[in-house]
RNA sequence: GGCGGGGUAGCUCAGUUGGUGAGAGCGCAGGAUUCAUAACCCUGAGGUCGGCGGUUCAAAUCCGCCCCCCGCUACCA
């Protein structure tokens, strides 16, 4: 079976991520990685922080910190939050680590050897007081079209027109407010993507099974024609323009553009992983070193698609070296907070660390994945969240586990009953489960997460329906053996549910295995058939009824959170 | 402005190679049940499928025009 390489878009270093960022790439990638591992497929799941660029420098300055220190702290915060959410990265790296420096410089060098890089001189806004060049977004001024006084250099938020910084009347630095700005010449390296148009177009055309959203974004860029792109910036924090330690003359105060080095970190993070684990990273990334056998799946938000379908492939293909390129690609839309944007500065929305202070990770994981923004932007509301958690997790799944373990304990003791044998009801259940598991597995395989979790919920419901039909609490009055068989069947269902649910609610799944003292790694192997799963326990196995798996969310909690997190 | 995505029950969403009475979950109403977290299970009510026009025996689905929401537009990442 092919090996699977999974990457999640790299979260930017600047601050803890919100629920929208989480469900936009890291969480669906985790669910898929867990699913693949449970299927027994050799899986490598890689992520990292994306640490370079202007926002990191400015945030560090605002915090009164050295950039490197700031990034180190932020990295630890993000890593901790990811761990707490159960994100099962094989490695969570940093784009500022040495392997990415080496590799980025390697790519720039090879691309230049292939004649795909040249120096060009740009004119750009320079802020004398800030002592830095300003990206278009960091220049503000009066819009020449509508007179709005806080138009940005790239676009006017008032009239929506696209602008060039030189168009602005009375421009000033958005960083300091200083009007002491001027145009200055600056030299940069350009990646000659125009020359690669055909190669990229051909490569994109060969990707038959990309989702519609992905394909249309890639094709749009190609249709407009690829443009040569500057891959360096006038910044201090980043990967210096140097090859084998030699700074490039004229580029002493420049670094590579964050979007050039960030995707390279997918590879470099794998190298970091190999340093840690002693494994060979090249067999995952070099088709001449075994990576032909790899299926590479990328997860990202829709804003990232062009960079992953065009820019990063241009780097890889342009090198003419045998690098592995993406096979399947899952892009998600945005999760909004009550229809608007999540915002740190305006205290709108819930961030990863805050979420876990309110409730355990699985509550969030389930709701986010079952309502993932796949076809369109989706709105997160606390009311919807509470309703989904209470109904799906507490009433359907949690209650199922609770009712049957308590019933068994009361009537048969803390041991799986061995009497009786399965009959018609169990045969019907098995048949129904086989069909549902097949559909669920397929939907996970093709990464249709909303559909997959409709299936999973349906599987849980089938458990409750079965109990309703089997009604051991009635049967036991006249036919103890029949009651025993159905209790045994229901207890087996708990283990089956745990295995199937583990990709999305891993913490709870492991609690469910723990009821029976099962080893999660063994017990969570993807079930071959419902029949096999239902015959795991023959009787005599001891168990411990668990505490309630999911507490319900109360209305007054929702009200308090609305207040706290700026719901509208 | 250009491009892309979306507009289907009160809410969140499925549903297009055009075709049996337009679906699910939540919410709501009724019923059944008592093992269970006032939970589970069954039944039901509820929709001019954004608007107008067209093609067709037949349109949520195809075509045209229009309205609304979101995103991207290559120096934010």
Tab-separated table of N, CA and C (backbone and C1' of nucleotides) in Angstrom, chain A residues 12 50 55 122 124 136-137 212 220-221 225 227 233 257 259 307 341 375-377 387 391 398-399 402-403 406 450-451 457 461 464-465 473 548 550 552, chain B residues 1-7 11-16 24-27 32-42 69-77:
chain	number	residue	atom	x	y	z
A	12	UNK	N	0.717	30.865	10.760
A	12	UNK	CA	1.656	31.979	10.905
A	12	UNK	C	2.011	32.158	12.382
A	50	UNK	N	5.128	29.178	10.468
A	50	UNK	CA	5.626	30.016	9.382
A	50	UNK	C	6.070	31.312	10.041
A	55	UNK	N	4.855	40.986	9.438
A	55	UNK	CA	4.036	40.972	10.649
A	55	UNK	C	4.784	40.437	11.869
A	122	UNK	N	13.351	47.562	-8.322
A	122	UNK	CA	11.991	48.073	-8.118
A	122	UNK	C	12.054	49.449	-7.481
A	124	UNK	N	10.032	51.394	-4.537
A	124	UNK	CA	9.116	51.039	-3.472
A	124	UNK	C	9.100	52.108	-2.395
A	136	UNK	N	2.949	47.265	0.403
A	136	UNK	CA	1.823	48.110	-0.006
A	136	UNK	C	0.777	48.292	1.092
A	137	UNK	N	0.521	47.229	1.810
A	137	UNK	CA	-0.528	47.298	2.837
A	137	UNK	C	-0.155	48.175	4.014
A	212	UNK	N	-13.145	21.063	-7.157
A	212	UNK	CA	-13.497	22.175	-8.027
A	212	UNK	C	-12.881	23.501	-7.577
A	220	UNK	N	-7.384	29.812	-12.925
A	220	UNK	CA	-7.536	31.257	-13.074
A	220	UNK	C	-6.162	31.938	-13.175
A	221	UNK	N	-5.256	31.533	-12.309
A	221	UNK	CA	-3.907	32.119	-12.363
A	221	UNK	C	-3.226	31.809	-13.683
A	225	UNK	N	-2.100	34.133	-17.015
A	225	UNK	CA	-0.684	34.113	-17.344
A	225	UNK	C	0.151	34.296	-16.100
A	227	UNK	N	3.032	35.429	-13.749
A	227	UNK	CA	3.919	36.596	-13.786
A	227	UNK	C	5.189	36.290	-13.029
A	233	UNK	N	12.874	40.228	-0.035
A	233	UNK	CA	12.282	41.380	0.640
A	233	UNK	C	13.362	42.136	1.421
A	257	UNK	N	11.644	36.087	0.484
A	257	UNK	CA	10.229	36.363	0.749
A	257	UNK	C	9.620	35.172	1.479
A	259	UNK	N	6.843	33.806	1.414
A	259	UNK	CA	6.105	32.818	0.626
A	259	UNK	C	7.007	31.942	-0.234
A	307	UNK	N	-0.817	29.509	-4.044
A	307	UNK	CA	0.583	29.299	-3.693
A	307	UNK	C	0.972	27.824	-3.755
A	341	UNK	N	-15.538	38.386	10.901
A	341	UNK	CA	-14.185	37.872	11.031
A	341	UNK	C	-13.808	37.622	12.483
A	375	UNK	N	-18.148	23.635	1.502
A	375	UNK	CA	-18.717	24.120	0.248
A	375	UNK	C	-18.770	25.642	0.220
A	376	UNK	N	-18.711	26.244	1.378
A	376	UNK	CA	-18.834	27.695	1.458
A	376	UNK	C	-18.335	28.117	2.839
A	377	UNK	N	-18.187	29.404	3.045
A	377	UNK	CA	-17.857	29.869	4.376
A	377	UNK	C	-18.952	29.408	5.324
A	387	UNK	N	-25.814	23.199	20.632
A	387	UNK	CA	-26.843	22.290	20.163
A	387	UNK	C	-26.243	21.006	19.588
A	391	UNK	N	-26.617	17.369	21.423
A	391	UNK	CA	-27.396	16.345	20.722
A	391	UNK	C	-26.517	15.180	20.285
A	398	UNK	N	-22.791	9.670	23.885
A	398	UNK	CA	-22.515	9.558	25.319
A	398	UNK	C	-23.594	8.769	26.034
A	399	UNK	N	-24.818	9.056	25.710
A	399	UNK	CA	-25.928	8.376	26.374
A	399	UNK	C	-25.971	6.895	26.027
A	402	UNK	N	-23.450	5.238	28.179
A	402	UNK	CA	-23.895	5.280	29.563
A	402	UNK	C	-25.017	4.283	29.832
A	403	UNK	N	-26.024	4.277	28.954
A	403	UNK	CA	-27.206	3.459	29.244
A	403	UNK	C	-26.877	1.969	29.250
A	406	UNK	N	-24.439	0.924	32.229
A	406	UNK	CA	-25.135	0.932	33.524
A	406	UNK	C	-26.147	-0.203	33.623
A	450	UNK	N	-17.958	16.678	6.102
A	450	UNK	CA	-19.333	16.823	6.594
A	450	UNK	C	-20.134	15.554	6.340
A	451	UNK	N	-20.007	15.034	5.138
A	451	UNK	CA	-20.735	13.814	4.805
A	451	UNK	C	-20.258	12.651	5.666
A	457	UNK	N	-22.435	9.809	12.715
A	457	UNK	CA	-23.567	10.038	13.596
A	457	UNK	C	-24.650	8.982	13.358
A	461	UNK	N	-26.417	6.418	15.931
A	461	UNK	CA	-27.874	6.315	16.051
A	461	UNK	C	-28.318	4.867	15.880
A	464	UNK	N	-28.474	3.110	19.100
A	464	UNK	CA	-29.663	3.390	19.913
A	464	UNK	C	-30.911	2.714	19.341
A	465	UNK	N	-31.010	2.695	18.025
A	465	UNK	CA	-32.152	2.029	17.392
A	465	UNK	C	-32.143	0.538	17.731
A	473	UNK	N	-34.003	-4.572	28.614
A	473	UNK	CA	-34.662	-4.303	29.899
A	473	UNK	C	-36.035	-4.959	29.962
A	548	UNK	N	-19.888	9.963	32.856
A	548	UNK	CA	-20.552	10.526	31.675
A	548	UNK	C	-19.486	11.064	30.706
A	550	UNK	N	-19.767	13.018	27.916
A	550	UNK	CA	-19.895	14.424	27.525
A	550	UNK	C	-20.927	15.115	28.404
A	552	UNK	N	-23.450	18.141	29.151
A	552	UNK	CA	-24.185	19.052	28.284
A	552	UNK	C	-23.780	20.502	28.558
B	1	G	P	-18.486	46.700	-9.992
B	1	G	O5'	-17.215	46.487	-10.956
B	1	G	C5'	-17.217	47.169	-12.212
B	1	G	C4'	-15.900	46.896	-12.886
B	1	G	C3'	-15.570	45.418	-13.081
B	1	G	O3'	-16.152	44.913	-14.277
B	1	G	C1'	-13.711	46.489	-12.129
B	2	G	P	-16.671	43.390	-14.307
B	2	G	O5'	-15.313	42.570	-14.231
B	2	G	C5'	-14.445	42.487	-15.373
B	2	G	C4'	-13.291	41.582	-15.061
B	2	G	C3'	-13.681	40.197	-14.544
B	2	G	O3'	-13.977	39.315	-15.604
B	2	G	C1'	-12.045	41.111	-13.115
B	3	C	P	-15.128	38.201	-15.360
B	3	C	O5'	-14.419	37.144	-14.403
B	3	C	C5'	-13.262	36.455	-14.845
B	3	C	C4'	-12.626	35.744	-13.685
B	3	C	C3'	-13.544	34.813	-12.896
B	3	C	O3'	-13.755	33.575	-13.536
B	3	C	C1'	-12.286	36.113	-11.393
B	4	G	P	-15.131	32.790	-13.286
B	4	G	O5'	-14.937	32.236	-11.808
B	4	G	C5'	-13.942	31.262	-11.534
B	4	G	C4'	-13.866	31.019	-10.049
B	4	G	C3'	-15.161	30.612	-9.367
B	4	G	O3'	-15.475	29.256	-9.577
B	4	G	C1'	-14.084	32.236	-8.062
B	5	G	P	-16.988	28.789	-9.499
B	5	G	O5'	-17.311	28.898	-7.949
B	5	G	C5'	-16.680	28.023	-7.025
B	5	G	C4'	-17.081	28.377	-5.620
B	5	G	C3'	-18.574	28.390	-5.351
B	5	G	O3'	-19.103	27.088	-5.163
B	5	G	C1'	-17.616	30.313	-4.412
B	6	G	P	-20.618	26.812	-5.627
B	6	G	O5'	-21.464	27.673	-4.597
B	6	G	C5'	-21.546	27.299	-3.238
B	6	G	C4'	-22.189	28.384	-2.417
B	6	G	C3'	-23.660	28.677	-2.689
B	6	G	O3'	-24.511	27.708	-2.122
B	6	G	C1'	-22.497	30.704	-2.406
B	7	G	P	-25.973	27.454	-2.788
B	7	G	O5'	-26.838	28.696	-2.304
B	7	G	C5'	-27.214	28.833	-0.920
B	7	G	C4'	-27.892	30.182	-0.761
B	7	G	C3'	-29.340	30.221	-1.247
B	7	G	O3'	-30.237	30.514	-0.176
B	7	G	C1'	-28.052	32.034	-2.141
B	11	C	P	-34.037	30.732	8.560
B	11	C	O5'	-33.164	29.951	9.627
B	11	C	C5'	-32.539	30.635	10.715
B	11	C	C4'	-31.602	29.687	11.425
B	11	C	C3'	-30.557	29.036	10.531
B	11	C	O3'	-29.412	29.864	10.389
B	11	C	C1'	-31.616	27.367	11.824
B	12	U	P	-28.512	29.731	9.071
B	12	U	O5'	-27.819	28.311	9.253
B	12	U	C5'	-26.823	28.122	10.264
B	12	U	C4'	-26.272	26.726	10.169
B	12	U	C3'	-25.861	26.292	8.760
B	12	U	O3'	-24.577	26.796	8.417
B	12	U	C1'	-27.118	24.578	9.774
B	13	C	P	-24.135	26.845	6.880
B	13	C	O5'	-24.125	25.306	6.497
B	13	C	C5'	-24.411	24.882	5.175
B	13	C	C4'	-24.697	23.416	5.223
B	13	C	C3'	-24.868	22.741	3.871
B	13	C	O3'	-23.598	22.407	3.340
B	13	C	C1'	-26.611	22.062	5.312
B	14	A	P	-23.471	22.050	1.788
B	14	A	O5'	-23.982	20.546	1.811
B	14	A	C5'	-24.924	20.139	0.898
B	14	A	C4'	-25.221	18.679	1.078
B	14	A	C3'	-25.589	18.008	-0.247
B	14	A	O3'	-24.445	17.522	-0.886
B	14	A	C1'	-27.282	17.619	1.333
B	15	G	P	-24.128	18.007	-2.385
B	15	G	O5'	-25.435	17.555	-3.190
B	15	G	C5'	-25.759	16.176	-3.307
B	15	G	C4'	-27.172	16.046	-3.814
B	15	G	C3'	-27.470	16.751	-5.138
B	15	G	O3'	-27.069	15.960	-6.230
B	15	G	C1'	-29.191	17.239	-3.590
B	16	U	P	-25.948	16.517	-7.268
B	16	U	O5'	-26.542	16.156	-8.661
B	16	U	C5'	-27.927	16.351	-8.987
B	16	U	C4'	-28.047	17.033	-10.308
B	16	U	C3'	-27.020	16.585	-11.356
B	16	U	O3'	-27.453	15.415	-12.027
B	16	U	C1'	-27.144	18.952	-11.301
B	24	A	P	-36.015	13.695	5.521
B	24	A	O5'	-34.534	13.853	6.088
B	24	A	C5'	-33.607	12.785	5.940
B	24	A	C4'	-32.289	13.190	6.540
B	24	A	C3'	-32.397	13.832	7.918
B	24	A	O3'	-32.478	12.843	8.931
B	24	A	C1'	-30.987	15.151	6.548
B	25	G	P	-33.269	13.163	10.285
B	25	G	O5'	-32.259	14.132	11.043
B	25	G	C5'	-31.023	13.631	11.546
B	25	G	C4'	-30.214	14.780	12.097
B	25	G	C3'	-30.968	15.690	13.062
B	25	G	O3'	-30.990	15.167	14.374
B	25	G	C1'	-29.871	17.013	11.453
B	26	C	P	-32.205	15.475	15.320
B	26	C	O5'	-32.000	17.023	15.636
B	26	C	C5'	-30.848	17.468	16.347
B	26	C	C4'	-30.807	18.976	16.354
B	26	C	C3'	-32.034	19.666	16.938
B	26	C	O3'	-31.972	19.727	18.355
B	26	C	C1'	-31.457	20.686	14.890
B	27	G	P	-33.316	19.520	19.217
B	27	G	O5'	-34.200	20.768	18.793
B	27	G	C5'	-33.834	22.085	19.194
B	27	G	C4'	-34.784	23.083	18.572
B	27	G	C3'	-36.261	22.790	18.787
B	27	G	O3'	-36.712	23.286	20.038
B	27	G	C1'	-35.888	23.253	16.511
B	32	A	P	-48.931	6.969	23.931
B	32	A	O5'	-47.664	6.065	23.584
B	32	A	C5'	-47.814	4.868	22.809
B	32	A	C4'	-46.459	4.250	22.571
B	32	A	C3'	-45.685	3.887	23.837
B	32	A	O3'	-46.065	2.630	24.356
B	32	A	C1'	-44.288	5.081	22.372
B	33	U	P	-45.957	2.379	25.917
B	33	U	O5'	-44.385	2.433	26.166
B	33	U	C5'	-43.548	1.391	25.664
B	33	U	C4'	-42.115	1.741	25.924
B	33	U	C3'	-41.730	1.882	27.398
B	33	U	O3'	-41.470	0.625	27.998
B	33	U	C1'	-40.847	3.692	26.159
B	34	U	P	-41.804	0.394	29.493
B	34	U	O5'	-40.494	0.903	30.213
B	34	U	C5'	-39.204	0.442	29.834
B	34	U	C4'	-38.201	1.429	30.386
B	34	U	C3'	-38.110	1.369	31.908
B	34	U	O3'	-36.845	0.775	32.163
B	34	U	C1'	-38.414	3.629	31.087
B	35	C	P	-36.281	0.507	33.584
B	35	C	O5'	-34.768	0.839	33.221
B	35	C	C5'	-33.717	-0.049	33.564
B	35	C	C4'	-32.528	0.289	32.715
B	35	C	C3'	-32.202	1.762	32.667
B	35	C	O3'	-31.477	2.133	33.815
B	35	C	C1'	-32.043	0.813	30.505
B	36	A	P	-31.670	3.578	34.452
B	36	A	O5'	-30.876	4.509	33.440
B	36	A	C5'	-29.454	4.402	33.306
B	36	A	C4'	-29.022	5.283	32.164
B	36	A	C3'	-29.426	6.735	32.330
B	36	A	O3'	-28.361	7.428	32.959
B	36	A	C1'	-30.044	5.932	30.168
B	37	U	P	-28.660	8.593	34.018
B	37	U	O5'	-28.437	9.889	33.111
B	37	U	C5'	-28.379	11.162	33.740
B	37	U	C4'	-28.290	12.224	32.666
B	37	U	C3'	-29.352	12.131	31.579
B	37	U	O3'	-30.093	13.337	31.593
B	37	U	C1'	-27.214	12.622	30.699
B	38	A	P	-31.250	13.802	32.419
B	38	A	O5'	-32.186	14.426	31.287
B	38	A	C5'	-32.853	13.584	30.368
B	38	A	C4'	-34.196	14.169	30.116
B	38	A	C3'	-34.177	15.579	29.546
B	38	A	O3'	-34.429	15.466	28.167
B	38	A	C1'	-35.886	15.275	31.204
B	39	A	P	-33.539	16.373	27.173
B	39	A	O5'	-32.575	15.299	26.542
B	39	A	C5'	-33.104	14.092	26.073
B	39	A	C4'	-32.036	13.048	26.204
B	39	A	C3'	-32.238	11.874	25.270
B	39	A	O3'	-31.617	12.133	24.031
B	39	A	C1'	-31.916	11.101	27.469
B	40	C	P	-32.450	12.163	22.713
B	40	C	O5'	-32.456	10.638	22.314
B	40	C	C5'	-31.243	9.883	22.345
B	40	C	C4'	-31.588	8.423	22.414
B	40	C	C3'	-32.555	7.963	21.335
B	40	C	O3'	-31.872	7.638	20.149
B	40	C	C1'	-33.311	7.218	23.436
B	41	C	P	-32.509	8.042	18.768
B	41	C	O5'	-33.782	7.099	18.662
B	41	C	C5'	-33.624	5.682	18.544
B	41	C	C4'	-34.983	5.034	18.484
B	41	C	C3'	-35.952	5.663	17.482
B	41	C	O3'	-35.740	5.164	16.176
B	41	C	C1'	-37.051	5.388	19.553
B	42	C	P	-36.204	6.050	14.932
B	42	C	O5'	-37.796	5.977	14.964
B	42	C	C5'	-38.457	4.746	14.728
B	42	C	C4'	-39.954	4.962	14.827
B	42	C	C3'	-40.509	6.068	13.937
B	42	C	O3'	-40.737	5.619	12.618
B	42	C	C1'	-41.389	6.291	16.118
B	69	C	P	-24.520	42.667	-0.070
B	69	C	O5'	-24.057	41.257	0.478
B	69	C	C5'	-24.488	40.798	1.756
B	69	C	C4'	-23.925	39.433	2.026
B	69	C	C3'	-22.417	39.316	1.879
B	69	C	O3'	-21.726	39.785	3.023
B	69	C	C1'	-23.438	37.510	0.767
B	70	C	P	-20.256	40.404	2.878
B	70	C	O5'	-19.359	39.115	2.607
B	70	C	C5'	-19.226	38.108	3.603
B	70	C	C4'	-18.439	36.947	3.063
B	70	C	C3'	-17.092	37.294	2.450
B	70	C	O3'	-16.099	37.501	3.430
B	70	C	C1'	-18.227	35.805	1.025
B	71	G	P	-14.843	38.447	3.089
B	71	G	O5'	-13.950	37.566	2.109
B	71	G	C5'	-13.348	36.376	2.576
B	71	G	C4'	-12.780	35.606	1.422
B	71	G	C3'	-11.710	36.311	0.614
B	71	G	O3'	-10.450	36.230	1.243
B	71	G	C1'	-13.246	35.292	-0.847
B	72	C	P	-9.336	37.351	0.976
B	72	C	O5'	-8.853	37.016	-0.499
B	72	C	C5'	-8.110	35.832	-0.765
B	72	C	C4'	-7.936	35.673	-2.254
B	72	C	C3'	-7.215	36.820	-2.951
B	72	C	O3'	-5.812	36.698	-2.832
B	72	C	C1'	-9.150	36.249	-4.178
B	73	U	P	-4.909	38.021	-2.853
B	73	U	O5'	-5.201	38.609	-4.300
B	73	U	C5'	-4.694	37.956	-5.463
B	73	U	C4'	-5.081	38.735	-6.680
B	73	U	C3'	-4.715	40.213	-6.638
B	73	U	O3'	-3.364	40.414	-7.014
B	73	U	C1'	-6.946	39.957	-7.390
B	74	A	P	-2.645	41.748	-6.549
B	74	A	O5'	-1.273	41.145	-6.049
B	74	A	C5'	-1.210	40.242	-4.945
B	74	A	C4'	-0.147	39.205	-5.241
B	74	A	C3'	1.118	39.783	-5.841
B	74	A	O3'	2.249	39.156	-5.260
B	74	A	C1'	0.285	38.063	-7.205
B	75	C	P	3.581	40.023	-5.063
B	75	C	O5'	3.259	40.989	-3.851
B	75	C	C5'	3.006	40.437	-2.557
B	75	C	C4'	3.115	41.550	-1.541
B	75	C	C3'	2.185	42.717	-1.840
B	75	C	O3'	1.788	43.326	-0.619
B	75	C	C1'	4.403	43.467	-1.854
B	76	C	P	0.701	42.503	0.175
B	76	C	O5'	1.509	41.822	1.349
B	76	C	C5'	1.956	42.565	2.468
B	76	C	C4'	1.435	41.930	3.742
B	76	C	C3'	1.800	40.466	3.901
B	76	C	O3'	3.062	40.340	4.507
B	76	C	C1'	-0.500	40.796	4.359
B	77	A	P	4.077	39.221	3.996
B	77	A	O5'	3.414	37.887	4.524
B	77	A	C5'	3.467	37.534	5.908
B	77	A	C4'	2.406	36.494	6.172
B	77	A	C3'	2.608	35.168	5.457
B	77	A	O3'	3.467	34.301	6.186
B	77	A	C1'	0.408	35.906	5.101
